[in-house]
Structure formats: C-alpha cells, structure tokens
Short mmCIF file of C-alpha atoms and ligand atoms in Angstrom, two decimals:
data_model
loop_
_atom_site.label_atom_id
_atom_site.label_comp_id
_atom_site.label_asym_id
_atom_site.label_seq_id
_atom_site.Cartn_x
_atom_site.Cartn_y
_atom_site.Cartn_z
CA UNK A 1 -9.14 123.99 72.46
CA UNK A 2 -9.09 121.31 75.32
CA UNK A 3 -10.82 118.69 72.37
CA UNK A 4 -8.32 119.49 69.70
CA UNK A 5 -5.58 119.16 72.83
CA UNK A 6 -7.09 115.86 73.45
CA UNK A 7 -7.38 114.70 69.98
CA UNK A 8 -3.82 115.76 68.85
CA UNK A 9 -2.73 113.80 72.25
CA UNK A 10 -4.48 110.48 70.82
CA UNK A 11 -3.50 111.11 67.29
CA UNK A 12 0.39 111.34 68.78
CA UNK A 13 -0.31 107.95 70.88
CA UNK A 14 -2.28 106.07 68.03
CA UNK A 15 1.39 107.26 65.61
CA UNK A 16 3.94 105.71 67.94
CA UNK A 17 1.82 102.52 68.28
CA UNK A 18 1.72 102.44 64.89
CA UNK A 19 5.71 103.19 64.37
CA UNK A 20 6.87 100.85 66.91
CA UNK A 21 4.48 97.76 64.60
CA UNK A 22 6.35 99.03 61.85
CA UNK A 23 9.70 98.45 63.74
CA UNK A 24 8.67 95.30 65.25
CA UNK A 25 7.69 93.84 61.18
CA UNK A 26 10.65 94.90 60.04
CA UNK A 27 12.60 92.98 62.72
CA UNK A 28 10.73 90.52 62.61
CA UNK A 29 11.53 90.33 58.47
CA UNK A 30 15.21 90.62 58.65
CA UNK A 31 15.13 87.88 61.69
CA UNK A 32 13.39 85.86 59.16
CA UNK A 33 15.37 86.51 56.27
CA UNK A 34 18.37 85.26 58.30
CA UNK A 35 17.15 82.19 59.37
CA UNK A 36 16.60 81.19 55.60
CA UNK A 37 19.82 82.10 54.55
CA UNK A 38 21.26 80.07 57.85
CA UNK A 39 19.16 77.09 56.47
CA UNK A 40 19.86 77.25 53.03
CA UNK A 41 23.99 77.72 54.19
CA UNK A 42 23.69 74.80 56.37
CA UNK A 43 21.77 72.63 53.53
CA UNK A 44 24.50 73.64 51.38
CA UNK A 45 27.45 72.92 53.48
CA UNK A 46 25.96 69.29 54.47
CA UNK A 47 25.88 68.15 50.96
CA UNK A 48 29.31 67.93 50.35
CA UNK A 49 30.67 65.69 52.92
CA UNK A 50 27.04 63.25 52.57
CA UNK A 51 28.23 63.39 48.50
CA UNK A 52 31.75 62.37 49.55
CA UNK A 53 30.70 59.65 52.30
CA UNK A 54 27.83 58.04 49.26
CA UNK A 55 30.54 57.91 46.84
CA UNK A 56 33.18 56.01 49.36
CA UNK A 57 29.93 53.95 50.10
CA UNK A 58 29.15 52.87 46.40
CA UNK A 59 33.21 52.27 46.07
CA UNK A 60 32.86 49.61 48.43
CA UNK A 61 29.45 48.13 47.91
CA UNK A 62 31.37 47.86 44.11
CA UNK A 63 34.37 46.78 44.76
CA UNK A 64 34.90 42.77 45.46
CA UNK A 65 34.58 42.43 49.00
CA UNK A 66 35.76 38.45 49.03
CA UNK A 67 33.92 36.39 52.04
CA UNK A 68 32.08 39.19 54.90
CA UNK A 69 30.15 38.51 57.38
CA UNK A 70 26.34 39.66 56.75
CA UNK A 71 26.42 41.81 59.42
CA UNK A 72 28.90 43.80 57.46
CA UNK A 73 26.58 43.72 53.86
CA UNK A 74 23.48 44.84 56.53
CA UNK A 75 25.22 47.39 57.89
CA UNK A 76 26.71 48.47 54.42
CA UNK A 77 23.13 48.72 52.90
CA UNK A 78 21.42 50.47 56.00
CA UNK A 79 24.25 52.99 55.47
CA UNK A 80 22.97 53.38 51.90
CA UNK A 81 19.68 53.87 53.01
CA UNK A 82 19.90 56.12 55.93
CA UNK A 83 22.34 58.84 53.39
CA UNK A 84 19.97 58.33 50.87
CA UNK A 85 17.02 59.30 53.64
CA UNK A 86 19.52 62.79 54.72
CA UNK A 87 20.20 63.34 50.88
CA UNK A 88 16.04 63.63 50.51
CA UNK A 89 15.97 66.09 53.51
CA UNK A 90 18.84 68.46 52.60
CA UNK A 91 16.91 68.86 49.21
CA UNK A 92 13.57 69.41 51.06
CA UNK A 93 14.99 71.71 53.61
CA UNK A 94 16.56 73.78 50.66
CA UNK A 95 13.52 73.68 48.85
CA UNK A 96 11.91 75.43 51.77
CA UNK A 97 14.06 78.11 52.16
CA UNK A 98 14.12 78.45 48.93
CA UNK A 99 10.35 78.99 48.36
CA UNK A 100 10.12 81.15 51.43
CA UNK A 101 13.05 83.60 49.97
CA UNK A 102 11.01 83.66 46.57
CA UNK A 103 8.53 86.76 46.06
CA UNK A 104 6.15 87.96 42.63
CA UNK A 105 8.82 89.45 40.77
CA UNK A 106 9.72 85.67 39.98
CA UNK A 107 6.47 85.50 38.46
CA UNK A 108 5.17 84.55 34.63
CA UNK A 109 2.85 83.09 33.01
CA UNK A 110 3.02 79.21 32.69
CA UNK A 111 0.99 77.45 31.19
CA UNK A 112 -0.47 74.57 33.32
CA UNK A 113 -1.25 71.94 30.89
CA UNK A 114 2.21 71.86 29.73
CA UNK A 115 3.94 71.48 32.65
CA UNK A 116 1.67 68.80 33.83
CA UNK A 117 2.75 67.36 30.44
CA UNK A 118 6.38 67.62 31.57
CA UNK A 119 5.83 66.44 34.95
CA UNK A 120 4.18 63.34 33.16
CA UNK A 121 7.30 62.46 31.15
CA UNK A 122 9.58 63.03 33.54
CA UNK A 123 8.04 60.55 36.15
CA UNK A 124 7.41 57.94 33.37
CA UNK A 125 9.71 55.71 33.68
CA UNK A 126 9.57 55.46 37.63
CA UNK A 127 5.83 55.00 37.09
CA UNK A 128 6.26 51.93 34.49
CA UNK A 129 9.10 50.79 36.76
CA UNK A 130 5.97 50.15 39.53
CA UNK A 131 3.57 49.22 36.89
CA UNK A 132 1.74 52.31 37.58
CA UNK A 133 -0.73 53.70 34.89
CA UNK A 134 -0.36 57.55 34.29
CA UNK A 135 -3.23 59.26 32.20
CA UNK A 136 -2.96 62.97 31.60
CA UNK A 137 -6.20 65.07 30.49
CA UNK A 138 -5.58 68.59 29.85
CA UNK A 139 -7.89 71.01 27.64
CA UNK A 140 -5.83 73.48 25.31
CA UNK A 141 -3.90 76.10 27.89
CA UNK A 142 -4.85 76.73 31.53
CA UNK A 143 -2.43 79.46 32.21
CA UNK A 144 -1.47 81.07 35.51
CA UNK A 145 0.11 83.91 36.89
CA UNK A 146 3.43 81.96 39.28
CA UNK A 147 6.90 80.26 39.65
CA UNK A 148 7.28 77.88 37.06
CA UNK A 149 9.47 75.84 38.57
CA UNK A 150 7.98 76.30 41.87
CA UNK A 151 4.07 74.94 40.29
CA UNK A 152 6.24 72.36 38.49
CA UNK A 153 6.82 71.29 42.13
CA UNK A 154 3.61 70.93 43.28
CA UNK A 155 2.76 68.77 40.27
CA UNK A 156 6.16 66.75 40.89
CA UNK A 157 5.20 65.99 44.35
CA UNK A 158 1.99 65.26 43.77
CA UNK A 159 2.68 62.59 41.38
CA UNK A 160 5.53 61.22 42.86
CA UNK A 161 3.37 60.64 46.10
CA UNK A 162 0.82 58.66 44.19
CA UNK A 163 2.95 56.83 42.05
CA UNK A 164 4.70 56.04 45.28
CA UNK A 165 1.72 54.91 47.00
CA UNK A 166 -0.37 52.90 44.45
CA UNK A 167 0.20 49.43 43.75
CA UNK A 168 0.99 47.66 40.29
CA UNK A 169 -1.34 47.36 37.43
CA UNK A 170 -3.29 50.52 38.93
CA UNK A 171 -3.71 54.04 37.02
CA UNK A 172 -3.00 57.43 37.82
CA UNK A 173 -5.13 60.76 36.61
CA UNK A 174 -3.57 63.67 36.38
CA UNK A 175 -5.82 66.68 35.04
CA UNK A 176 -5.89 70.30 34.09
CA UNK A 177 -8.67 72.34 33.43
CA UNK A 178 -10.73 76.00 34.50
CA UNK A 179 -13.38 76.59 36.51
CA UNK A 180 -14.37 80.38 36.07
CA UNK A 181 -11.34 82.41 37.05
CA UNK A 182 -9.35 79.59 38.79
CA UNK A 183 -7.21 76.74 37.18
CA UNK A 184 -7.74 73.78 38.18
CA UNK A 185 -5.54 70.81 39.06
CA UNK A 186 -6.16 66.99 40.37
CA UNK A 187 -4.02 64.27 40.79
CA UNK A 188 -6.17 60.81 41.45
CA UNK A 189 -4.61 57.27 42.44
CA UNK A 190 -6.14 54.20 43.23
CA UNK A 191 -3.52 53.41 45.68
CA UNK A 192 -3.49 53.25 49.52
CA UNK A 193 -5.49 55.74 50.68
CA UNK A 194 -5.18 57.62 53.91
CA UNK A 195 -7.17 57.61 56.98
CA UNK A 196 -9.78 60.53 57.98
CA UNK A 197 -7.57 61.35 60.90
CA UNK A 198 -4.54 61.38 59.06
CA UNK A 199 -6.26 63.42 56.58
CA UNK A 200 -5.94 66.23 59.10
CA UNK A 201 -2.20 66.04 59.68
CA UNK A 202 -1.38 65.55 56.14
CA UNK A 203 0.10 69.16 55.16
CA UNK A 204 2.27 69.31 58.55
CA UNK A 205 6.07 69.29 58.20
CA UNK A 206 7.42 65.99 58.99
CA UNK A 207 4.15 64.49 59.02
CA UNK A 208 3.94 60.79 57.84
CA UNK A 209 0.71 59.24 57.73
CA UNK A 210 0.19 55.39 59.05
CA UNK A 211 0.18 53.67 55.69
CA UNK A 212 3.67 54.86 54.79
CA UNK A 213 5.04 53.90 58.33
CA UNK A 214 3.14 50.36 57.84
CA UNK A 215 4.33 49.63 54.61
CA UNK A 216 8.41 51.01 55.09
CA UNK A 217 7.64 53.19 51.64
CA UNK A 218 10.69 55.62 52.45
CA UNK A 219 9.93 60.24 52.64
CA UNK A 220 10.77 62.67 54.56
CA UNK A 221 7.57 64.02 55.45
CA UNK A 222 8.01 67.35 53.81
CA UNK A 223 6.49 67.12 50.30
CA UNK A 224 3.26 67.92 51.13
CA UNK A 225 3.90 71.00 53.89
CA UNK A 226 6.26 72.08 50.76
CA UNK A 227 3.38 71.69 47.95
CA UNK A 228 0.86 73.53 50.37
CA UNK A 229 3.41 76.19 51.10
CA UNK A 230 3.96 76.98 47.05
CA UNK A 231 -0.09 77.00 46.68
CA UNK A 232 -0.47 78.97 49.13
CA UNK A 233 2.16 81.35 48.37
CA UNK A 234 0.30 81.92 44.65
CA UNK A 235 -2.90 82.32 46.86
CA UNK A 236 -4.51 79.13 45.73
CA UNK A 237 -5.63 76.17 48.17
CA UNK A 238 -5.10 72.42 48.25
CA UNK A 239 -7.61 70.17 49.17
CA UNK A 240 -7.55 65.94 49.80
CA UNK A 241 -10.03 63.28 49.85
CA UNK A 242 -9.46 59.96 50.34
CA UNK A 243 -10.47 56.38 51.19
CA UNK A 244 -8.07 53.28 52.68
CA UNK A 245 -8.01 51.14 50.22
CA UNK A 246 -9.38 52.81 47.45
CA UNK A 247 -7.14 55.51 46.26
CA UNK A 248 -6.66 59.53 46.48
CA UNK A 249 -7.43 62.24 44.90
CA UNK A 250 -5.51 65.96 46.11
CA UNK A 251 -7.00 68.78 43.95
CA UNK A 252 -5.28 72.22 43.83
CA UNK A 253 -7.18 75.44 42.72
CA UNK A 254 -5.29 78.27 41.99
CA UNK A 255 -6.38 82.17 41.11
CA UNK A 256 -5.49 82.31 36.89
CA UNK A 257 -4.77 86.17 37.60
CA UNK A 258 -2.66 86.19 40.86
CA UNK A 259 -3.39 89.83 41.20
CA UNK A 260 -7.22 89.97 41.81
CA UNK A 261 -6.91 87.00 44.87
CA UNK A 262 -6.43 87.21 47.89
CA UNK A 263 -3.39 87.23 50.07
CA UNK A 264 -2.61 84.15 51.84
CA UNK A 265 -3.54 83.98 55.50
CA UNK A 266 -0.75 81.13 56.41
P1 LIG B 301 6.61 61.72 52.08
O1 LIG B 301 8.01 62.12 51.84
O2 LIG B 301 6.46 60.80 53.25
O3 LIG B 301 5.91 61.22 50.86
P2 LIG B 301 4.68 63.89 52.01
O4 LIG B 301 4.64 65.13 52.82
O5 LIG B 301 4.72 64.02 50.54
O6 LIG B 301 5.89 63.05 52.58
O7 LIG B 301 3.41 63.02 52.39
C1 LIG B 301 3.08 62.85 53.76
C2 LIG B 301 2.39 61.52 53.96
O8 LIG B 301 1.10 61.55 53.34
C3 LIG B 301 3.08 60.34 53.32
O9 LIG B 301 4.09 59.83 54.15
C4 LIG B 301 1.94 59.37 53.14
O10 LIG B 301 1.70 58.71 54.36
C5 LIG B 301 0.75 60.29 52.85
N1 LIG B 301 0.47 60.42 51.40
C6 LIG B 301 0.81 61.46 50.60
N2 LIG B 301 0.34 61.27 49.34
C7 LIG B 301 -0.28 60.09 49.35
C8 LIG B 301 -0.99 59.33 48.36
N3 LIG B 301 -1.12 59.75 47.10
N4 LIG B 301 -1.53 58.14 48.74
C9 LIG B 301 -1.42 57.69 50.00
N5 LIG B 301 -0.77 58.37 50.98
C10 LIG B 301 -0.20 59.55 50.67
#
C-alpha cells in the first residue's frame, strides 16, 4: 500500500508538471499570436502616410522646379530613396507576420515547375533590364504538398537576389527536378559571390553580407531569413555555396509529401 501511495504521489506530481507546460504553451501561443497581429497592424497603418508622403514626393520631383540649388535635387532624391528603402521593409515585415500566422490548412498541391515558370516571366524584364541571362530547366511536374504563394516566394527571392547581384552579359539557372521523395530546387548565378564567413550569417534577419554594402546594391536584409522561414515551415532546408567572384548557387529541398517529414526544429 505504501508503493501504490508513493506511486499515485509521483503520478499526481509528474500531472501538474505536465498541466502547468500545457498552460505555459498556450501562453506562450496567444503572446505570440498577438505580437503578429501588432506587427502586421503596425505594417499596415505605416503604409498609408509613406504612400501619401511618395506621392507628394513624385509631385514635386515632376513638377518644374525652375533654378534650385543641388542641395535641394540631393536631398529630393535621397528622400526617394530612403521611402523607397521603408516601403521594402513594411512589405518584408508583413510578409513575416504573415508567414508566421499561416498553418497546413493553407496547403495544396503546386506544382513546382510551373511556378518556377511564373517566377521566370515575371522577373524577365528586370533581368533583361541588367542584361542578365535567365535559363529555366524543369522536367514535366515536381509537385509539392505547401503555400503556393508562399513557395512562389522563395523562388521570387531567390531570383531577384541573383539577378540583383550578377553583372551584365552573365546567366542565371533556375531548375526543378526530384530526387527520391524530395523536390528539388536551385537557383545558380555567376554574379558576386559571397564570402565563407558571410556564408554563415546569410539567413539572419537584417543580415547584409559585405558585397552588397561594398557595392550600394539597395535590401533590406530580410529576403533570405523570410525564404528560410517558408522552407522551413514546409519542413524542407536551404542550403548555399558560393565563391567571390564566381557566382552562387542556393539549393532548396523540400519533402514532395509534407506529411511523412519531419517537423521543423527552428
Ligand atoms: P537583401 O534585401 O539585402 O537582398 P537578403 O536577405 O535577400 O537581403 O540577402 C542577404 C544578403 O545576402 C544580401 O544583402 C547579399 O549581400 C547576399 N546575397 C543574397 N543573395 C545573393 C546572391 N545571389 N549573390 C550574392 N550575394 C547574395
């Protein structure tokens, strides 16, 4: 009787440790869930006074301003720049909160090769614009189990990046394909590169590795931490390798049936 005393004792602890955890995630959960709405409301709400002071900016950049001084152009056109620079993070920032409100039931099936297809087209004229090369090789359908818009995304970002950072007259690969029960994706450029040891920063928030600080090629530093963040939210993984000089290659491998992988540990 004194065992099953002692037992029932520990079984009684061993319960209220584990209701308390349960308390604590749920907490925890609704905490979270507030701070994306407060991001996503603040995003919001700072988008329509930036719209209204870009469009009194182009009014006046258009209009005939007669004899200035070119202090007055200089600080006209850094005032371009710097709402164009809080226009790319308010879309970032509500991308994130977006993606982090998101769950499965969003979920279909999407067919990779056509969206990288999309992707293509819709960065083609920014990529001839920069003399940039793009060369898509997909195989038939790669399909996954995810957020279109969400993968579409990843691909967007991707591309963007290395049509961003590659240099006229180069080429850009973009390709689909299957290895076993994963898709497969790779974006290679033969533009800038990045260092090993910015290699290891690259997926931070905010991060911007030296070649884009060296060469004044504007982001926010948020792309990437937002790509790795939608990868690893449909339990896939994204993986770089890269040379200065030479070019980049970022490949992303993701489960084709979402299901059977497992959950992601970041
Ligand atoms: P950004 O808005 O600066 O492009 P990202 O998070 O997308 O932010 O990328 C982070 C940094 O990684 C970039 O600033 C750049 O230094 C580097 N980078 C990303 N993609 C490439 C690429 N294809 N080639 C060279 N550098 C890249």
């Amino acid at each position: 009787l004194h065992r099953i005393g002692q037992v029932l004792g520990q079984a009684i602890v061993h319960a209220r440790v584990f209701r308390r955890e349960q308390q604590l995630v749920a907490e925890l959960q609704e905490l979270d869930a507030r701070k994306q709405n407060f991001v996503s409301m603040v995003s919001h709400e700072l988008r329509t006074p930036l719209a209204a002071i870009v469009g009194h900016l182009e009014l006046v950049q258009g209009g005939d301003l007669g004899e200035v001084a070119p202090t007055f152009e200089r600080s006209l056109s850094a005032m371009s720049r710097n709402s164009a620079r809080l226009g790319r993070l308010i879309e970032d920032l509500l991308v994130i909160s977006r993606v982090e409100g998101s769950d499965e039931s969003s979920h279909r099936l999407v067919d990779l090769c056509e969206l990288a297809g999309d992707v293509c087209q819709m960065h083609e004229n920014r990529a001839a614009s920069g003399e940039v090369a793009i060369r898509l090789h997909t195989a038939g359908r790669v399909e996954v189990t995810g957020n279109d818009q969400e993968l579409e995304r990843v691909i967007s970002n991707l591309l963007g990046n290395a049509i961003k950072f590659s240099p006229p007259g180069s080429r850009i690969d973009v390709q689909v394909g299957q290895v076993g029960d994963d898709a497969v994706l790779c974006v290679r450029d033969q533009g800038l590169g990045i260092s090993e040891a910015d290699q290891r920063q690259l997926f931070d928030r905010f991060f911007r590795a030296s070649n884009a600080l060296a060469s004044g090629i504007p982001g926010t530093g948020l792309g990437l931490a937002i790509t790795k963040q939608i990868v690893t939210k449909h339990r896939g993984t994204i993986a770089v390798s890269s040379e200065v000089g030479r070019g980049s290659t970022f490949t992303v491998t993701l489960p084709r049936d979402f299901r059977h992988a497992r959950p992601p540990t970041d």
